[in-house]
Coordinates of C-alpha atoms in Angstrom, one line a residue:
X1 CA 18.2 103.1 25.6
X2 CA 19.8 99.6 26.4
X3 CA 22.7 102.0 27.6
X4 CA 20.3 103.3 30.5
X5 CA 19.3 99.6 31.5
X6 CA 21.0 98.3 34.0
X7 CA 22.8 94.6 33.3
X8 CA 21.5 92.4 35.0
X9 CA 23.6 89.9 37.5
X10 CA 24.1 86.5 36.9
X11 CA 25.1 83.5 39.6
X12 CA 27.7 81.3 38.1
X13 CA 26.9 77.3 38.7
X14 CA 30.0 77.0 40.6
X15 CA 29.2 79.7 42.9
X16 CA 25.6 78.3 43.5
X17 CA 26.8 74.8 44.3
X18 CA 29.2 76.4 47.4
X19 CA 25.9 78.2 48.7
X20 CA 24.6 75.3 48.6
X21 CA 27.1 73.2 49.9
X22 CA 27.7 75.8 53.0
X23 CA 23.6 74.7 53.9
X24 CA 23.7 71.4 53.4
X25 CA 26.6 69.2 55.1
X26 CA 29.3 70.1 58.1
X27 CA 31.8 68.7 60.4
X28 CA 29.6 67.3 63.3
X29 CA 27.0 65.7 60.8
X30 CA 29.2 63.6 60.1
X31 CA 30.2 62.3 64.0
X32 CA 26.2 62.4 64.7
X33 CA 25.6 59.6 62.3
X34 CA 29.0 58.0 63.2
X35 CA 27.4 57.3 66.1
X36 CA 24.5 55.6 64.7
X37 CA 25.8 53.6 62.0
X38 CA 29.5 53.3 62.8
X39 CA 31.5 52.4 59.2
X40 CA 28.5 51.5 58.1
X41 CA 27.0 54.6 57.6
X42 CA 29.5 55.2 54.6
X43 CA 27.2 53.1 52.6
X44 CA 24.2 54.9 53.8
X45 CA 25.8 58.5 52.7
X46 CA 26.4 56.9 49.5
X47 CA 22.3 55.5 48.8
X48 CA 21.0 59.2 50.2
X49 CA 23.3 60.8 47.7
X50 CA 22.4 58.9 44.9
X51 CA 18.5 58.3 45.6
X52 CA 17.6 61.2 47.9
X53 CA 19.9 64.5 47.7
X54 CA 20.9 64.7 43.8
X55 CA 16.8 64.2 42.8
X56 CA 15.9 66.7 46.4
X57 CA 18.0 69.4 44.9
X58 CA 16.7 69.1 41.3
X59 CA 13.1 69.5 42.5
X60 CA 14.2 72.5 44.5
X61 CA 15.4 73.6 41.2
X62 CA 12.2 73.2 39.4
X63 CA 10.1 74.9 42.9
X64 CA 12.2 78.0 42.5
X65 CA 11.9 78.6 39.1
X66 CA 8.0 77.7 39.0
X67 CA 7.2 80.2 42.3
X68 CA 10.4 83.0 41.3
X69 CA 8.5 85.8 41.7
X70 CA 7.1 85.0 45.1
X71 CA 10.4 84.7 46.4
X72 CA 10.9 81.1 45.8
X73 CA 10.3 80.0 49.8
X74 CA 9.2 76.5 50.7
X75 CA 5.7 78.7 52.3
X76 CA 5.1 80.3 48.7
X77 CA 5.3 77.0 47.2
X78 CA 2.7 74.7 49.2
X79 CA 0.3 78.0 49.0
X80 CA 0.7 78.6 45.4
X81 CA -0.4 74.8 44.7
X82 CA -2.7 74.1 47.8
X83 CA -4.3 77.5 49.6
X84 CA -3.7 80.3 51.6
X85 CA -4.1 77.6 54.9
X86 CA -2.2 75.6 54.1
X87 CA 0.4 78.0 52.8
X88 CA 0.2 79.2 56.9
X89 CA 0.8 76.1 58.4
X90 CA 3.6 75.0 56.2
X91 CA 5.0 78.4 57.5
X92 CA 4.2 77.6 61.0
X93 CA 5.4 73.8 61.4
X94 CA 9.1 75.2 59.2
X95 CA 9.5 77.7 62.3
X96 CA 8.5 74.9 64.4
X97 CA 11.2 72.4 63.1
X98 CA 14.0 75.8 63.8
X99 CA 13.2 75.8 67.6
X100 CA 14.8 72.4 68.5
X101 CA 17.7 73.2 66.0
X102 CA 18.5 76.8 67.6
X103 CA 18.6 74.9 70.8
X104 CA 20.5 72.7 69.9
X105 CA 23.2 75.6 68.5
X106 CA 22.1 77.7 71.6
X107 CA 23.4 74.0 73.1
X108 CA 26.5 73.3 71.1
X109 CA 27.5 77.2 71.9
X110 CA 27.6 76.2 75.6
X111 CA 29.6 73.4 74.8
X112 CA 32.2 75.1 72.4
X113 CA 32.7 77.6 74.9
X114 CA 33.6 75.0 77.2
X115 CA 36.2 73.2 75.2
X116 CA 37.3 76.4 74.3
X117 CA 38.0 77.2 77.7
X118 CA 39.1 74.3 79.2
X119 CA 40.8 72.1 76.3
X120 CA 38.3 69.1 77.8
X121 CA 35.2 67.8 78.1
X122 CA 34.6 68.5 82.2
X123 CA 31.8 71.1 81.4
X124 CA 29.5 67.7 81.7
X125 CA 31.2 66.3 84.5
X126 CA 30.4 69.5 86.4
X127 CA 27.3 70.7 85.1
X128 CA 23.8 70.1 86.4
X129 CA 21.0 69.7 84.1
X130 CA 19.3 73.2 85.4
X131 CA 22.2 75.2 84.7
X132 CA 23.3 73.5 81.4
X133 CA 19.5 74.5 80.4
X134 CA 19.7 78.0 82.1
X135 CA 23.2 78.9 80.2
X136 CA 21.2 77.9 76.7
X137 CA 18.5 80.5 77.6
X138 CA 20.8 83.1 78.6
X139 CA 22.7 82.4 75.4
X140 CA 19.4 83.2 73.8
X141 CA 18.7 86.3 75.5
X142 CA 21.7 87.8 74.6
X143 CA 21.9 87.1 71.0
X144 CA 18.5 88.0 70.3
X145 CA 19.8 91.4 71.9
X146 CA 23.1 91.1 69.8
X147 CA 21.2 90.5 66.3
X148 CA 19.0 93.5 66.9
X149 CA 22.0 95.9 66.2
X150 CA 24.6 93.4 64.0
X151 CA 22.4 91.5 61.9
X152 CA 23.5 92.2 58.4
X153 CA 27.0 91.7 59.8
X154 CA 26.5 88.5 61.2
X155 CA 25.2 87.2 58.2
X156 CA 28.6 88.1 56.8
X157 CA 30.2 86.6 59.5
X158 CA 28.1 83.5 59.4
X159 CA 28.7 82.8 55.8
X160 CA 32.6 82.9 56.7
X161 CA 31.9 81.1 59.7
X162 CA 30.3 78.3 57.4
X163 CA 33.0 78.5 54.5
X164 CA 35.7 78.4 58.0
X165 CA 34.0 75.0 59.2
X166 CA 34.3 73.4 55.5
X167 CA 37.9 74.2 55.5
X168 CA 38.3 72.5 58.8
X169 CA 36.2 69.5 57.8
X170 CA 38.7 69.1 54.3
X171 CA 41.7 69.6 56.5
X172 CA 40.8 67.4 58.8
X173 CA 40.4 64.7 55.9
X174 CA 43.6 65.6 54.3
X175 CA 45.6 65.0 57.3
X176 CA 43.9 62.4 58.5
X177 CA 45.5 60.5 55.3
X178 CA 48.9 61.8 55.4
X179 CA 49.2 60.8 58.9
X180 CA 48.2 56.6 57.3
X181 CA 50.9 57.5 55.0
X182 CA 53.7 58.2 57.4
X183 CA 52.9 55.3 58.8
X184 CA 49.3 55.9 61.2
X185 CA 47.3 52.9 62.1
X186 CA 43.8 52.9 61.9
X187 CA 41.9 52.2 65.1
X188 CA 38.6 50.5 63.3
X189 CA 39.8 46.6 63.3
X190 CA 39.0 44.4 61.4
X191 CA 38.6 47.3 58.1
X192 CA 36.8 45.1 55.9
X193 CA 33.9 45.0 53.4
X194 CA 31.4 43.8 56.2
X195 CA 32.2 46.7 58.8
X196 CA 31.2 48.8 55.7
X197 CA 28.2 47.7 55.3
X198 CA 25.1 48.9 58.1
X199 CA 23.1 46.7 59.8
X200 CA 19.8 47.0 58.8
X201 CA 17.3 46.5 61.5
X202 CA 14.8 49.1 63.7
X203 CA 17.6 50.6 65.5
X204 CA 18.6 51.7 61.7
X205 CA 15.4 52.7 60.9
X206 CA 15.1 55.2 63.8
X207 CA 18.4 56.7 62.4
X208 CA 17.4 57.7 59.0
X209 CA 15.9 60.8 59.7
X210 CA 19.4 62.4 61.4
X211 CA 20.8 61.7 58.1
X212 CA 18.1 63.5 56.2
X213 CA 18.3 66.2 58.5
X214 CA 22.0 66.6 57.7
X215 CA 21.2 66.8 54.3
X216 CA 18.8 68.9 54.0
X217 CA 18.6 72.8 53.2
X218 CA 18.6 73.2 49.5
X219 CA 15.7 75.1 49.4
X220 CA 17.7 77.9 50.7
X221 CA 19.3 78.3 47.3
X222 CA 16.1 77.9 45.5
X223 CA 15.4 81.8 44.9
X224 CA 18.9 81.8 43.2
X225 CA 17.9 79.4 40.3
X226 CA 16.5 82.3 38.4
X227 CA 19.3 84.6 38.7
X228 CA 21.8 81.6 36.7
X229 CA 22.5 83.1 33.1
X230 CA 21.0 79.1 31.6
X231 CA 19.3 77.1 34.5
X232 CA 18.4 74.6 32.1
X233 CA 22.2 73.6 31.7
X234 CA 23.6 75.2 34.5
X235 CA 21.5 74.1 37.4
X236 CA 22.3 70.7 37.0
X237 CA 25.6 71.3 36.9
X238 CA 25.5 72.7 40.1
X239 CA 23.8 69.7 41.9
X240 CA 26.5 67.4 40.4
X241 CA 29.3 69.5 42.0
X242 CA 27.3 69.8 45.0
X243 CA 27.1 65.6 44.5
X244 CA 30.5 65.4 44.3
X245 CA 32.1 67.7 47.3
X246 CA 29.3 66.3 49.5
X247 CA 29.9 62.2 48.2
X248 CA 34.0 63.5 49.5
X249 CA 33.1 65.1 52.8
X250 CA 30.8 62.2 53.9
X251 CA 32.5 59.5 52.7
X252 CA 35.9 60.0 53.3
X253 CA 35.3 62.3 56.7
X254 CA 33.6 59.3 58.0
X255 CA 36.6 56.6 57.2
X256 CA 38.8 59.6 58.8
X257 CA 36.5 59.4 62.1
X258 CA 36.8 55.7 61.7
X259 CA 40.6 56.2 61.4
X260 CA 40.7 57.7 65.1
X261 CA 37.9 56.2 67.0
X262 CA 37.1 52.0 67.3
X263 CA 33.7 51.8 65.2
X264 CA 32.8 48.8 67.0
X265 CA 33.5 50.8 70.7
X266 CA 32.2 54.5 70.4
X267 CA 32.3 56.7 73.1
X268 CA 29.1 57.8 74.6
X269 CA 29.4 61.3 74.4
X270 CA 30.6 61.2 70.8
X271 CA 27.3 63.0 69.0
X272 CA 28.2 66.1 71.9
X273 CA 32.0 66.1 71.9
X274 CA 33.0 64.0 69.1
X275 CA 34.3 66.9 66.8
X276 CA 36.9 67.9 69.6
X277 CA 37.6 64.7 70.5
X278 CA 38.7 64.2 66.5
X279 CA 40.5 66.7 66.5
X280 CA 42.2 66.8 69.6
X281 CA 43.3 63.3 68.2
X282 CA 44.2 64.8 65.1
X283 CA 46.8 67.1 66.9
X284 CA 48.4 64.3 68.8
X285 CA 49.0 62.5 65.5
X286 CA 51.1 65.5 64.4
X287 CA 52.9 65.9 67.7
X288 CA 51.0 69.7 68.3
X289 CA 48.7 69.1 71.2
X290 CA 45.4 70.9 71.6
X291 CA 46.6 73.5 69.2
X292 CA 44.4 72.3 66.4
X293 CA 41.2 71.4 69.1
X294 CA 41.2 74.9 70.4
X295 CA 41.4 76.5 66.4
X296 CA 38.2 74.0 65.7
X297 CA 36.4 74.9 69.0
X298 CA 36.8 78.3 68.3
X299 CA 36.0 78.1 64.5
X300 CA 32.5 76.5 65.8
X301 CA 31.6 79.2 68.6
X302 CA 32.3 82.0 66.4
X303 CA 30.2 80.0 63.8
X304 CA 27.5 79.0 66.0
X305 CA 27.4 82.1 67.5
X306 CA 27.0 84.2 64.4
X307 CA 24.1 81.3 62.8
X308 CA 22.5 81.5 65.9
X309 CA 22.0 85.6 66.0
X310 CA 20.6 85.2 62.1
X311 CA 18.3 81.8 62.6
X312 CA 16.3 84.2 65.7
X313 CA 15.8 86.9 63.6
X314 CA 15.2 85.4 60.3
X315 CA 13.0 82.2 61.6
X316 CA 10.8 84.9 63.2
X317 CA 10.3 87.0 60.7
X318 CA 9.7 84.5 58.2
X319 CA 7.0 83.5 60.3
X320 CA 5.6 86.8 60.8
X321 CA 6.0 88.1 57.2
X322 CA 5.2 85.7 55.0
X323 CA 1.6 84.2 56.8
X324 CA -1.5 85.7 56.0
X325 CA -3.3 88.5 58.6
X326 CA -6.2 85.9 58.4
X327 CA -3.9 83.0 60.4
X328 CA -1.1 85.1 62.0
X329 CA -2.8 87.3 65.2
X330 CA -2.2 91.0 65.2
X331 CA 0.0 91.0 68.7
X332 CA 2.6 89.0 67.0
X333 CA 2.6 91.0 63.4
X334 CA 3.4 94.1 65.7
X335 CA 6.7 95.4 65.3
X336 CA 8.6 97.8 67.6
X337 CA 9.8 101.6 66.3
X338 CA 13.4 99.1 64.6
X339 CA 11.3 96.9 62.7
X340 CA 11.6 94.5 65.4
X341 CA 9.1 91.5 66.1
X342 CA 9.8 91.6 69.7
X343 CA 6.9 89.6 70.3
X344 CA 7.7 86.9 68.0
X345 CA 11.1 86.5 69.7
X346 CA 9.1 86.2 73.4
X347 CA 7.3 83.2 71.6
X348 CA 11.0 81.5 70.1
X349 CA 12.4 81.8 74.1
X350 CA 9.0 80.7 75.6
X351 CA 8.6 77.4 73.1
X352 CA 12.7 77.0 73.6
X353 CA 12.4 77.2 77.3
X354 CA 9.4 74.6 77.3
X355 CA 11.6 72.1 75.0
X356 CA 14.7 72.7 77.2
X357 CA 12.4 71.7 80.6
X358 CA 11.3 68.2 78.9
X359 CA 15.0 67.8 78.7
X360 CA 16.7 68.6 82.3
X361 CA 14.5 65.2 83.6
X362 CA 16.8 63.0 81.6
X363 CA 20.2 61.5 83.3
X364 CA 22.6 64.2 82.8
X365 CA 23.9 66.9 80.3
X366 CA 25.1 64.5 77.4
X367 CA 21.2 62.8 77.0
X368 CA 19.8 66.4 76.5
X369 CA 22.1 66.7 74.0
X370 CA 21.5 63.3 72.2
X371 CA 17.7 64.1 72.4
X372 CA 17.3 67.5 71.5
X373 CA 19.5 66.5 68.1
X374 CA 17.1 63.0 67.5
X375 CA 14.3 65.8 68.2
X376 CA 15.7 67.8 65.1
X377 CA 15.8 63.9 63.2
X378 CA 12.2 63.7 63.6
X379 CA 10.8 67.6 63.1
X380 CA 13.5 68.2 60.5
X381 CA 12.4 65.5 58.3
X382 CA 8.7 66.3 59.1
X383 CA 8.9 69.6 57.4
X384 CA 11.2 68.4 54.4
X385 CA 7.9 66.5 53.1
X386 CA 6.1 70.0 52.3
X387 CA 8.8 70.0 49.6
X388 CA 7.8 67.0 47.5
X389 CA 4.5 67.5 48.5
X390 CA 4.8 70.9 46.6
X391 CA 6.9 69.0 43.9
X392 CA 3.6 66.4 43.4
X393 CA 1.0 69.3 43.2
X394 CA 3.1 70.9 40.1
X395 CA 3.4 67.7 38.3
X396 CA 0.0 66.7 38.6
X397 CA -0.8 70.5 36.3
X398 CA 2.8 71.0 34.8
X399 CA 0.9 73.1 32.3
X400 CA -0.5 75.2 34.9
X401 CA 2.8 76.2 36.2
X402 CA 5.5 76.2 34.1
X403 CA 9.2 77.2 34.5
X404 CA 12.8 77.8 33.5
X405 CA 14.3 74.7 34.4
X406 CA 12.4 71.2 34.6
X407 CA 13.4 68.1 36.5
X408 CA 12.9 65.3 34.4
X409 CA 10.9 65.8 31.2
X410 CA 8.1 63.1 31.7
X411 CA 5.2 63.8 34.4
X412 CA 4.9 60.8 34.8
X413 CA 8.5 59.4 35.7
X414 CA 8.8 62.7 38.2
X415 CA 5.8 61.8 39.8
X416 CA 7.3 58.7 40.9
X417 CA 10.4 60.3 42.0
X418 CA 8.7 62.7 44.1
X419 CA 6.8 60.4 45.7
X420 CA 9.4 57.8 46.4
X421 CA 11.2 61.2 48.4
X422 CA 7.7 61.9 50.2
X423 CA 7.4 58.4 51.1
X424 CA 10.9 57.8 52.6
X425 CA 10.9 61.1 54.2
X426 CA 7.6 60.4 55.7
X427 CA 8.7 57.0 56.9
X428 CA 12.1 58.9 58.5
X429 CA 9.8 60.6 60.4
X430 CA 7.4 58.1 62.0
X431 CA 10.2 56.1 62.4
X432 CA 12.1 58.7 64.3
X433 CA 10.3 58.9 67.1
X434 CA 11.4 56.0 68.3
X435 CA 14.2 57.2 70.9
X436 CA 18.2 56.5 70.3
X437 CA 22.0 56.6 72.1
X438 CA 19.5 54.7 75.1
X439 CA 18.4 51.2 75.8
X440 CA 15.2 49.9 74.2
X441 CA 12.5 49.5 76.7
X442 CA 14.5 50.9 79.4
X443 CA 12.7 54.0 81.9
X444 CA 14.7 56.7 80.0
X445 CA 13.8 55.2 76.5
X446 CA 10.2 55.6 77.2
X447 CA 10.2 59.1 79.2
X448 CA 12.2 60.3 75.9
X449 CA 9.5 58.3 73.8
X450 CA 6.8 60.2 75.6
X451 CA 8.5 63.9 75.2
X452 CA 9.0 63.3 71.9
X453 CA 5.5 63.0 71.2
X454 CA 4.9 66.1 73.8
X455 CA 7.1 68.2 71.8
X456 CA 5.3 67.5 68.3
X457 CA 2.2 67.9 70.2
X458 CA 2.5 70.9 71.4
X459 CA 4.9 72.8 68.5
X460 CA 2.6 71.2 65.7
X461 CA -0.5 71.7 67.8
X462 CA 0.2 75.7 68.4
X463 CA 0.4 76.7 65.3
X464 CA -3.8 75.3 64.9
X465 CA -4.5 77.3 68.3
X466 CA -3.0 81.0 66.8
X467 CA -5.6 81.0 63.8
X468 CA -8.4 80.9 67.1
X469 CA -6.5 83.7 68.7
X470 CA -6.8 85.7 65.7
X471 CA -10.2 85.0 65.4
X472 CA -10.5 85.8 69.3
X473 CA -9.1 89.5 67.9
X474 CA -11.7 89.7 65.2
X475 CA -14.3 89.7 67.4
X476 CA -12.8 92.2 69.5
X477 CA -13.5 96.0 69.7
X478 CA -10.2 96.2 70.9
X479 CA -8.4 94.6 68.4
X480 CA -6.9 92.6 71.1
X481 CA -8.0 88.7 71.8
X482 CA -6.9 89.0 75.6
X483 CA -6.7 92.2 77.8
X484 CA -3.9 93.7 78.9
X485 CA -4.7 91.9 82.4
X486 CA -5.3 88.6 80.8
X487 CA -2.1 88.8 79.0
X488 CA -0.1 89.6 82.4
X489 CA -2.1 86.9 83.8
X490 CA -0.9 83.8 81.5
X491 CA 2.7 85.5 80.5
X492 CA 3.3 85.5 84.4
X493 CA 1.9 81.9 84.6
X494 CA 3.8 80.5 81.9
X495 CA 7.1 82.2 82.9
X496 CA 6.9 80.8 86.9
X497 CA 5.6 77.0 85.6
X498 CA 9.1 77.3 83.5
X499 CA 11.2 78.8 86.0
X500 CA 9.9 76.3 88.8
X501 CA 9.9 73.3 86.7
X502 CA 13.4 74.3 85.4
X503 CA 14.5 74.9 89.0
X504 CA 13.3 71.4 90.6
X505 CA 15.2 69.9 87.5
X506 CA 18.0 70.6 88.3
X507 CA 17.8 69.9 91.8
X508 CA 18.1 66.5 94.2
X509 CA 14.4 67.0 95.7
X510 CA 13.2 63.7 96.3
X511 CA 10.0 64.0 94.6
X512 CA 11.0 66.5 92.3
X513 CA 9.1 64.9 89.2
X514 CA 5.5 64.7 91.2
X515 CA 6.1 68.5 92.0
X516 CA 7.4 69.0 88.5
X517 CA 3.8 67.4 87.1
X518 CA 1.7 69.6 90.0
X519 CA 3.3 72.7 88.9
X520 CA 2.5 72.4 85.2
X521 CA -1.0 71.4 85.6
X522 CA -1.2 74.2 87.7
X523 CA 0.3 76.2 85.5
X524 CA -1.7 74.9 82.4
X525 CA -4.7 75.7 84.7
X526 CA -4.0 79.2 85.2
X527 CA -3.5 80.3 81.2
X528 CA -7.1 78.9 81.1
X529 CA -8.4 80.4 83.5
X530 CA -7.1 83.9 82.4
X531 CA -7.8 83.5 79.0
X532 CA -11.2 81.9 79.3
X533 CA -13.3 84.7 79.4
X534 CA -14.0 86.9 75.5
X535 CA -14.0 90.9 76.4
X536 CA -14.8 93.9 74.6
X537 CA -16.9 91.5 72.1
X538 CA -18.5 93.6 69.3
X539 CA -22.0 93.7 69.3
X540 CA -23.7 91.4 66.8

């Protein structure tokens, strides 16, 4: 009989921590924060490692092995310990967080493409704000079309896309210190204690939450715990190697940046083009040109490309799948005769569409940029609290859900770890907000101040509106909340406020703000008017 059972597969540690790894940390997280902290942000990496990543992982750990038969997702989690709801809007505002960060991949294809193409960075000289936002939705269009027939092969790809991008990032590293041994100088002067160590003021404050959100991801791994052969002694092990390859590629990739560009005189565009710009510098160290720009920029389109196809699909249907029929209305559960939420994916380009309009009113091509990847700082970091939220509500009852692997031994002591997470990560988050890469007080500082807030308003805010809708169905003989009319009625309005306010974006029209504001109250105006009205109510 133990012939006939099948073995069962085990995940080595080492394997596990490269998952991990792949999830966590990459090449342009490291210029984003560059940016922020200069040199100083060295010693920053080092305090999240120690206090924030190494005890984040660990309670991952513990998660996944309490909620392993449920899949081990950060939804399953918050509802196992806290209610169906709640379980639904954990769900919701984790989708939310993924629509500014598959624009901002949608953006950073756009971008590739153009280094790729031109071996520069005039894509931003000569490209409005309306078209730089039109070619992001057209880059959505078509790889929600592409994902629809490749998807299990562009998880593939993406994986090797990811493991592609760490071996740049290490190469990158390992030449930037052979070059300072033939003889390289280093362009960050004076290199000294102080330049290592940040400044700590507001302006640092607001910048905590990028470096969360470049750390992040390990609950992506969490459903793997179960499957190690000994969590209890292996898991750990894994975190420490993860520790140790992350404590090298943040560390020593950011003295490499600070190797090529003057900490203490950044470029502007660095958080946008900073990852060519390295190693187009990188090339010229080694006498070899743009040879080893145009193998990075194409090593991040083919990476971004291939993420981007997977995040669509598998954002929506984590949405979809794993919320309760009682939240979740019926017309976006409805698949099509593939399996396909095509629904769903209407919703992802609507909300991206409406977060890429807020952006066209700022300066030019390289703000959008900054702001949509500050917008990711704030939302990222948002959702991240769910997790120690979840890790408090276990160790409140750790007899009521036990597991595999624990995270420190005493309640008491984890207690105080997970809330010393919560409470940082919660204070990343309020302190977010507050705008960056512009001046303080100045006209675009506020206007991003005030779509900031917009964009939590309305992604956060949305996901309270659907459980109405749903209720809107209930009541229905139909089955439907809206008629088909009704539906035409606010899809059409939605679609021409977007197209009209993406249009007079992008253009020189004098008053093109004041018509901007008209349209979308107009537009707002309309959905309400054709939704308003309940049909086909059953009788009482």
């Amino acid at each position: 009989m133990e012939d006939l059972e099948p073995k069962k597969s085990y995940i080595s540690w080492p394997i596990l921590a490269l998952m991990d790894f792949v999830t966590v940390i990459g090449f342009d997280d490291l210029t984003y924060n560059f940016q922020n902290q200069g040199m100083g942000v060295i010693t920053s990496w080092i305090i999240m490692l120690f206090l924030y990543v190494i005890p984040y992982s660990l309670m991952v750990g513990q998660l996944g092995s309490v909620f392993n038969h449920e899949g081990g997702g950060l939804t399953s989690w918050v509802r196992g310990t806290s209610g169906e709801f709640l379980g639904y809007f954990t769900a919701w505002t984790y989708w939310a967080a993924s629509i500014p960060y598959v624009v901002d991949t949608a953006n950073s294809i756009v971008v590739g493409l153009g280094w790729a193409y031109s071996g520069d960075a005039r894509l931003q000289d000569h490209m409005s704000n309306g078209w730089f936002a039109f070619w992001t939705l057209v880059t959505f269009i078509v790889f929600i079309v592409v994902q629809s027939r490749f998807k299990r092969s562009l998880e593939v790809l993406s994986t090797i896309g990811g493991i592609a991008m760490f071996g740049m990032t290490v190469l990158f590293v390992l030449m930037t210190f052979t070059a300072l041994a033939m003889g390289g100088h280093i362009a960050t002067q004076p290199m000294n204690i102080h330049t290592l160590i940040p400044k700590f003021d507001l302006h640092y404050l607001t910048t905590i939450g990028l470096l969360i959100y470049a750390v992040n991801g390990a609950e992506l791994i969490a459903p793997f715990v179960t499957k190690m052969r000994h969590p209890k002694r292996e898991f750990p092990k894994a975190m420490i190697m993860l520790a140790v390859m992350t404590a090298f590629l943040t560390i020593f990739g950011s003295f490499s940046l600070g190797v090529f560009f003057d900490a203490y005189h950044l470029p502007n565009d660095l958080k946008m083009n900073g990852s060519y710009y390295a190693f187009q510098a990188l090339g010229e160290q080694y006498h070899l040109g743009n040879l080893l720009m145009y193998i990075f920029a194409w090593t991040e389109v083919f990476y971004l490309a291939a993420l981007l196809a997977v995040l669509l699909d598998a954002m929506t249907r984590m949405l979809i799948s794993d919320t309760g029929a009682k939240y979740m209305p019926k017309v976006l559960r409805k698949t099509n005769g593939n399996g396909l939420p095509v629904n769903g994916y209407l919703l992802t380009c609507g909300l991206s569409a409406f977060i890429m309009m807020l952006g066209i009113f700022l300066p030019s091509m390289n703000d959008i940029f900054n702001w949509l990847l500050n917008l990711n700082g704030i939302i990222s970091p948002g959702v991240t609290c769910w997790i120690f939220f979840a890790f408090i509500k276990i160790r409140q009852d750790s007899q009521k859900f036990p597991s595999d692997y624990v995270y420190i031994k005493n309640d008491k002591l984890a207690l105080s770890v997970g809330w010393w997470c919560l409470i940082i990560t919660a204070v990343a988050t309020i302190f977010g907000i507050g705008p960056q890469d512009v001046t303080f007080g100045g006209s675009t500082w506020w206007y991003e101040l005030i779509i900031n807030f917009v964009s939590l308003i309305v992604l956060i805010g949305l996901g309270a509106l659907l459980p109405y809708v749903t209720r809107r169905e209930t009541r229905s003989t139909t089955g439907s909340a809206f008629t088909r009319l009704q539906w035409s009625g606010i899809l059409a309005a939605l679609f021409l406020t977007i197209v009209g306010d993406l249009y007079l974006g992008g253009s020189n029209y004098h008053h093109n703000i004041i018509s901007i504001v008209v349209i979308s109250i107009l537009g707002i105006a309309l959905v309400i008017a054709f939704g308003w009205k309940e049909y086909n109510l059953a009788e009482k």
